[in-house]
C-alpha cells in the first residue's frame, strides 16, 4: 500500500477520539464497541474473557481503529497515549456467573473500578460506569426511581454483585466530588438481544433455548413475578446519550413495559411456534418479585425513550439463536440452574 494511505491512517488514528471499553467481549461491551466504531471513535477493547466470548468482537479485528487488550482490570491498567472516554462494563452479570465466581465479581466492581477511575484521572478522561437495577435489591418501591436507596441483603448470595455495584457507585461519586473527575453512572435494567449467552441463566435466552430444543419452559414460583426487558439497541442509545450529557448522577436505563414471567413464557412459545408447555419449579432465594424502571429522568435529561417493542426485539433475538448449531444449542453448562432473571 502507498505511503499516502499510511499517512492518512496515521493522521486519522491520531485525531480520532479514543475510548476504552472494558468487558468488550461481553454482551453489552461488544455492542458498545460496534456503536463507538460507527460513531468514528478509535476503540480500545479490554477483557479477561472470564464470561465473554471473542466471537462477539472478531468482526472488529481487521479494523485499524480497533485494538484489543486481553487483561484483567483488577490488575493495574495502563494504556499508552491519550484517552478521551472510558466505559467500565467488565463484570460478571448473570446470577449464575456471579454465584459461581463471587470473589472475582466483588473484585472487578471494587478494585477494577478503582483502577479505571485512577486511569481516568491520569488521562483526564470522562468515565461511565455500568451499574445495575440490582442496587435496588428486592425493591419495596415500584417502579424504582433513582432516589430510592434499595433493599439489599448484604450477606445473601446475590450480595456479591449488588454490593460490588453499590461500592462502584460510591467510589465513582467520591472521585467526582473529591477529584472533580467527569463521571457518569448508568443503572441498567434487564437488557436482551443477540450475543447473550444461551445458557447464562437469564430468562430470555433460557426460554428461547428451551423452546428451540423443543423442551418445556421452566417458570420459577407461580410465574406472577414481573420483569421489564429492554432491547440492546435502545440500551446502547441510552448509554451513549448519557456519556455525552453533562449529568453526573445515576440514571436508570431500561424499558418500563412490565410483563409477568408466565405471560412472557407464553409469548416465547407463540413467537417460536414450538409445541411446548410451561412447567413450574420452586422460586430460588432472593429472586426479586418486581422490577420496573422509572425512566422519567432519562426522558427529561437525555431525551431518551426505548423505541423497540418486545415483539420486534424478541423476533431479532430468536433469529440470532436460530443460527446456532445443534452443538451450541445443546451445550449444557447451566441448563438446569437458571432463575427467571
Ligand atoms: N445485561 C444486562 O441486562 C445488565 C443489567 C445490569 C447491569 N449490567 C452490567 O453491564 C455490564 C456488562 O454486562 P453483560 O450482560 O454484557 O455481561 P457479560 O458477562 O456478557 O460481559 C461482561 C464482560 O466483562 C468481562 N470481565 C469480567 N471480569 C473482568 C475483569 N476482571 N477484567 C476484564 N474483563 C472482565 C467478561 O469476560 C465479559 O466479557 C456488567 O457490568 C453488568 O453488571 C448488565
XYZ file of C-alpha atoms and ligand atoms in Angstrom:
385
model
C 0.000 0.000 0.000
C 1.146 3.546 -0.694
C 2.811 5.841 1.796
C -0.165 8.218 1.418
C -2.521 5.504 2.702
C -0.371 5.058 5.821
C -0.074 8.826 6.340
C -3.873 9.239 6.145
C -4.319 6.276 8.507
C -1.749 7.676 10.965
C -3.413 11.097 10.827
C -6.892 9.658 11.391
C -5.810 7.483 14.299
C -4.163 10.484 15.932
C -7.031 12.941 15.594
C -9.772 10.437 16.393
C -11.221 10.400 19.895
C -10.120 7.355 21.881
C -12.448 5.282 24.018
C -11.538 2.375 26.302
C -14.327 -0.192 26.753
C -13.851 -2.807 29.473
C -15.855 -6.025 29.207
C -15.549 -5.571 25.420
C -16.028 -9.269 24.597
C -19.261 -9.449 26.576
C -22.848 -8.855 25.507
C -23.161 -5.120 26.201
C -19.447 -4.336 25.741
C -19.325 -5.780 22.214
C -22.383 -3.765 21.134
C -20.771 -0.650 22.622
C -17.598 -1.340 20.599
C -19.738 -1.519 17.419
C -21.525 1.719 18.272
C -18.367 3.710 19.008
C -16.677 2.434 15.832
C -19.787 3.569 13.936
C -19.590 6.998 15.604
C -15.996 7.406 14.335
C -14.031 6.670 17.511
C -10.827 4.704 17.939
C -11.898 1.865 20.222
C -9.673 0.032 22.680
C -11.429 -3.082 23.981
C -10.274 -4.810 27.170
C -11.432 -8.133 28.588
C -10.087 -11.129 30.521
C -12.710 -13.408 28.881
C -13.980 -14.793 32.193
C -17.574 -14.679 30.894
C -17.019 -13.063 27.477
C -16.538 -14.557 24.041
C -14.077 -13.389 21.357
C -16.708 -14.322 18.729
C -18.598 -11.166 19.783
C -15.797 -8.897 18.551
C -13.927 -10.941 15.946
C -15.521 -8.872 13.150
C -13.742 -5.791 14.554
C -10.198 -7.222 14.449
C -9.483 -6.292 10.800
C -10.256 -2.617 11.545
C -7.234 -0.367 12.170
C -9.298 1.763 14.572
C -9.924 -1.232 16.876
C -7.430 -2.636 19.345
C -7.864 -5.369 21.962
C -6.093 -5.955 25.273
C -6.526 -9.335 26.974
C -6.270 -8.038 30.519
C -7.851 -8.388 33.951
C -8.915 -4.901 35.100
C -8.464 -5.824 38.767
C -4.725 -5.609 37.958
C -3.086 -2.244 37.192
C -4.391 -0.864 33.874
C -2.033 1.005 31.580
C -2.954 2.406 28.165
C -0.338 4.361 26.207
C -1.322 7.688 24.621
C -4.394 9.845 25.034
C -7.743 8.610 26.214
C -10.941 10.660 25.972
C -13.536 8.282 27.384
C -13.677 5.104 29.482
C -16.725 2.832 29.695
C -16.333 0.305 32.513
C -18.546 -2.674 31.648
C -16.344 -5.531 32.868
C -18.224 -7.654 35.408
C -19.978 -10.979 35.514
C -23.626 -10.002 35.071
C -25.836 -13.066 35.228
C -26.695 -14.560 38.628
C -25.257 -17.927 37.600
C -21.932 -16.295 36.771
C -21.638 -14.211 39.897
C -22.724 -17.039 42.167
C -20.012 -19.206 40.580
C -17.284 -16.529 40.740
C -18.254 -14.352 43.723
C -14.777 -13.085 44.659
C -13.945 -12.032 41.070
C -17.318 -10.234 40.957
C -16.531 -8.263 44.110
C -13.004 -7.507 42.873
C -13.995 -6.231 39.432
C -16.616 -3.900 40.937
C -14.234 -2.582 43.608
C -10.538 -2.947 42.635
C -11.348 -2.838 38.905
C -13.388 0.344 39.256
C -10.671 1.925 41.425
C -8.029 1.143 38.751
C -10.177 2.633 35.990
C -11.010 5.766 37.965
C -7.256 6.190 38.524
C -6.673 5.806 34.780
C -9.431 8.338 34.014
C -7.806 10.811 36.409
C -4.352 10.287 34.883
C -5.681 10.770 31.328
C -8.231 13.445 32.177
C -10.846 11.204 30.551
C -14.598 11.080 31.166
C -15.646 7.735 32.672
C -19.021 5.986 32.596
C -19.583 3.003 34.858
C -22.156 0.231 34.373
C -24.289 -0.051 37.475
C -27.490 -2.037 37.704
C -31.090 -2.189 38.848
C -29.749 -4.735 41.385
C -28.629 -1.789 43.545
C -32.348 -1.561 44.424
C -32.274 -5.209 45.620
C -35.741 -6.664 46.158
C -37.395 -3.239 45.874
C -40.091 -2.014 48.244
C -40.829 0.887 45.889
C -42.392 0.318 42.495
C -41.397 1.457 39.906
C -37.830 2.187 41.007
C -36.644 5.772 40.688
C -33.033 6.877 41.134
C -33.640 8.412 44.571
C -34.759 5.053 46.040
C -31.950 3.633 48.234
C -32.893 -0.009 47.758
C -33.475 -3.139 49.803
C -30.343 -5.263 49.543
C -29.293 -8.197 51.706
C -25.542 -7.593 52.066
C -24.771 -11.180 53.074
C -27.200 -13.065 50.791
C -25.773 -14.956 47.789
C -26.588 -12.062 45.448
C -24.904 -9.558 47.782
C -21.569 -10.074 45.975
C -22.958 -8.435 42.849
C -25.300 -5.903 44.429
C -22.739 -4.617 46.929
C -19.923 -4.534 44.342
C -22.134 -2.283 42.230
C -23.128 -0.114 45.192
C -19.443 0.315 46.102
C -18.748 1.105 42.449
C -21.277 3.947 42.528
C -19.939 5.248 45.853
C -16.278 5.365 44.763
C -17.252 6.915 41.425
C -19.135 9.735 43.186
C -16.146 10.166 45.551
C -13.788 10.638 42.579
C -16.282 13.065 41.070
C -16.647 15.125 44.251
C -13.079 14.923 45.552
C -11.057 14.982 42.312
C -13.595 16.751 40.069
C -13.500 13.790 37.662
C -16.095 13.730 34.847
C -18.168 10.676 35.782
C -21.406 9.092 34.561
C -23.379 6.267 36.192
C -25.914 4.177 34.292
C -28.263 1.878 36.212
C -29.037 -0.777 33.644
C -32.280 -2.743 33.837
C -32.675 -6.203 32.209
C -31.367 -5.924 28.675
C -31.539 -8.572 25.976
C -30.681 -9.256 22.360
C -28.205 -11.003 20.076
C -24.866 -12.071 21.666
C -26.357 -13.041 25.011
C -25.095 -16.456 26.066
C -27.752 -19.088 25.546
C -27.098 -20.710 28.922
C -26.118 -17.728 31.035
C -29.093 -18.216 33.329
C -31.132 -15.215 32.214
C -34.740 -15.778 31.380
C -34.798 -14.668 27.733
C -32.025 -16.919 26.368
C -33.180 -19.675 28.734
C -36.767 -19.646 27.387
C -35.688 -19.262 23.751
C -33.145 -22.090 24.133
C -35.725 -24.388 25.726
C -38.289 -23.636 23.025
C -35.788 -24.154 20.180
C -34.746 -27.505 21.684
C -38.419 -28.487 21.990
C -38.249 -28.592 25.813
C -40.921 -27.282 28.186
C -40.248 -23.753 29.520
C -39.309 -23.620 33.215
C -41.052 -20.964 35.289
C -39.982 -20.491 38.927
C -42.708 -19.871 41.517
C -46.212 -19.109 40.267
C -44.902 -17.019 37.359
C -46.698 -13.893 38.571
C -43.405 -12.107 39.319
C -42.834 -9.329 36.796
C -39.874 -8.231 34.697
C -39.336 -5.474 32.140
C -36.960 -6.070 29.238
C -35.010 -3.506 27.215
C -33.722 -4.317 23.728
C -29.951 -3.908 23.310
C -30.103 -1.127 20.669
C -32.270 1.019 22.962
C -29.910 0.382 25.876
C -26.829 1.342 23.826
C -28.572 4.558 22.680
C -29.330 5.487 26.281
C -25.744 4.826 27.389
C -24.341 6.855 24.500
C -26.632 9.796 25.282
C -25.721 9.666 28.969
C -21.983 9.643 28.229
C -22.347 12.725 26.039
C -24.607 14.516 28.545
C -23.499 16.767 31.389
C -25.288 14.734 34.076
C -23.161 13.008 36.726
C -25.735 11.361 38.989
C -27.116 7.858 38.354
C -29.693 7.396 35.590
C -31.969 4.385 35.037
C -31.944 2.997 31.502
C -34.461 0.261 30.837
C -37.834 -0.441 29.338
C -40.720 0.149 31.786
C -43.142 -2.144 29.976
C -43.826 -4.836 32.537
C -44.851 -8.448 31.981
C -45.329 -11.469 34.232
C -42.890 -14.317 33.666
C -45.822 -16.617 32.942
C -47.223 -14.395 30.153
C -43.719 -13.919 28.823
C -43.219 -17.692 28.580
C -46.476 -17.869 26.596
C -45.216 -15.129 24.240
C -41.986 -17.058 23.583
C -43.952 -20.220 22.811
C -46.096 -18.280 20.330
C -43.162 -16.497 18.687
C -41.031 -19.629 18.289
C -44.125 -21.573 17.139
C -42.983 -24.642 19.114
C -45.351 -27.173 20.659
C -44.015 -26.933 24.216
C -45.641 -26.260 27.602
C -44.763 -24.392 30.803
C -43.540 -26.307 33.860
C -43.296 -24.801 37.351
C -40.418 -25.151 39.868
C -39.882 -23.609 43.356
C -38.695 -19.981 43.498
C -34.936 -19.582 44.249
C -33.682 -17.434 47.162
C -33.571 -13.672 46.564
C -35.439 -13.758 43.232
C -36.966 -10.251 43.054
C -40.759 -10.159 42.669
C -40.921 -6.898 40.750
C -38.603 -4.894 38.559
C -39.599 -1.826 36.592
C -37.567 1.313 35.956
C -38.903 4.796 36.440
C -37.306 6.423 33.394
C -38.590 9.995 33.875
C -35.021 11.273 34.395
C -33.697 9.630 31.220
C -36.646 11.084 29.330
C -36.218 14.573 30.726
C -32.417 14.852 30.885
C -31.342 12.698 27.924
C -34.458 12.923 25.781
C -34.302 9.119 25.673
C -37.096 6.595 25.400
C -36.990 2.930 24.376
C -38.234 2.522 20.813
C -38.165 -1.194 20.059
C -41.201 -3.116 21.266
C -40.820 -6.526 22.871
C -42.284 -8.477 19.963
C -39.789 -6.990 17.496
C -36.829 -7.333 19.886
C -37.667 -10.938 20.693
C -38.042 -11.704 16.993
C -34.485 -10.419 16.334
C -33.169 -12.388 19.314
C -34.848 -15.627 18.192
C -33.335 -15.114 14.714
C -29.871 -14.881 16.298
C -30.261 -18.093 18.316
C -31.865 -19.970 15.390
C -28.498 -19.795 13.598
C -26.806 -21.796 16.373
C -25.504 -25.255 15.530
C -27.046 -28.152 17.481
C -23.803 -28.401 19.423
C -24.176 -24.815 20.715
C -27.912 -25.172 21.230
C -27.487 -28.261 23.408
C -24.420 -27.021 25.347
C -25.416 -27.878 28.888
C -23.276 -25.747 31.233
C -26.103 -24.085 33.133
C -29.223 -25.529 31.610
C -30.714 -26.741 34.854
C -29.720 -23.896 37.108
C -31.216 -20.709 35.794
C -33.587 -18.406 37.611
C -36.135 -16.138 35.909
C -33.818 -13.114 35.669
N -27.132 -7.395 30.577
C -27.865 -6.797 31.477
O -29.108 -6.894 31.438
C -27.234 -5.949 32.547
C -28.065 -5.405 33.543
C -27.487 -4.612 34.533
C -26.133 -4.329 34.508
N -25.344 -4.857 33.524
C -23.905 -4.552 33.580
O -23.374 -4.372 32.268
C -22.051 -4.908 32.213
C -21.952 -5.903 31.082
O -22.905 -6.961 31.279
P -23.122 -8.096 30.170
O -24.529 -8.513 30.244
O -22.553 -7.628 28.897
O -22.232 -9.258 30.783
P -21.169 -10.212 30.056
O -20.811 -11.281 31.042
O -21.665 -10.619 28.726
O -19.941 -9.242 29.845
C -19.050 -8.898 30.868
C -17.639 -8.923 30.293
O -16.719 -8.494 31.319
C -15.569 -9.331 31.251
N -14.894 -9.297 32.547
C -15.382 -9.719 33.756
N -14.460 -9.519 34.718
C -13.387 -8.929 34.120
C -12.133 -8.469 34.601
N -11.771 -8.582 35.889
N -11.272 -7.909 33.711
C -11.615 -7.778 32.397
N -12.780 -8.216 31.892
C -13.671 -8.786 32.751
C -16.136 -10.693 30.869
O -15.175 -11.584 30.360
C -17.213 -10.317 29.868
O -16.705 -10.269 28.553
C -21.748 -5.501 33.587
O -21.028 -4.557 34.350
C -23.125 -5.710 34.193
O -23.097 -5.642 35.582
C -25.862 -5.679 32.554
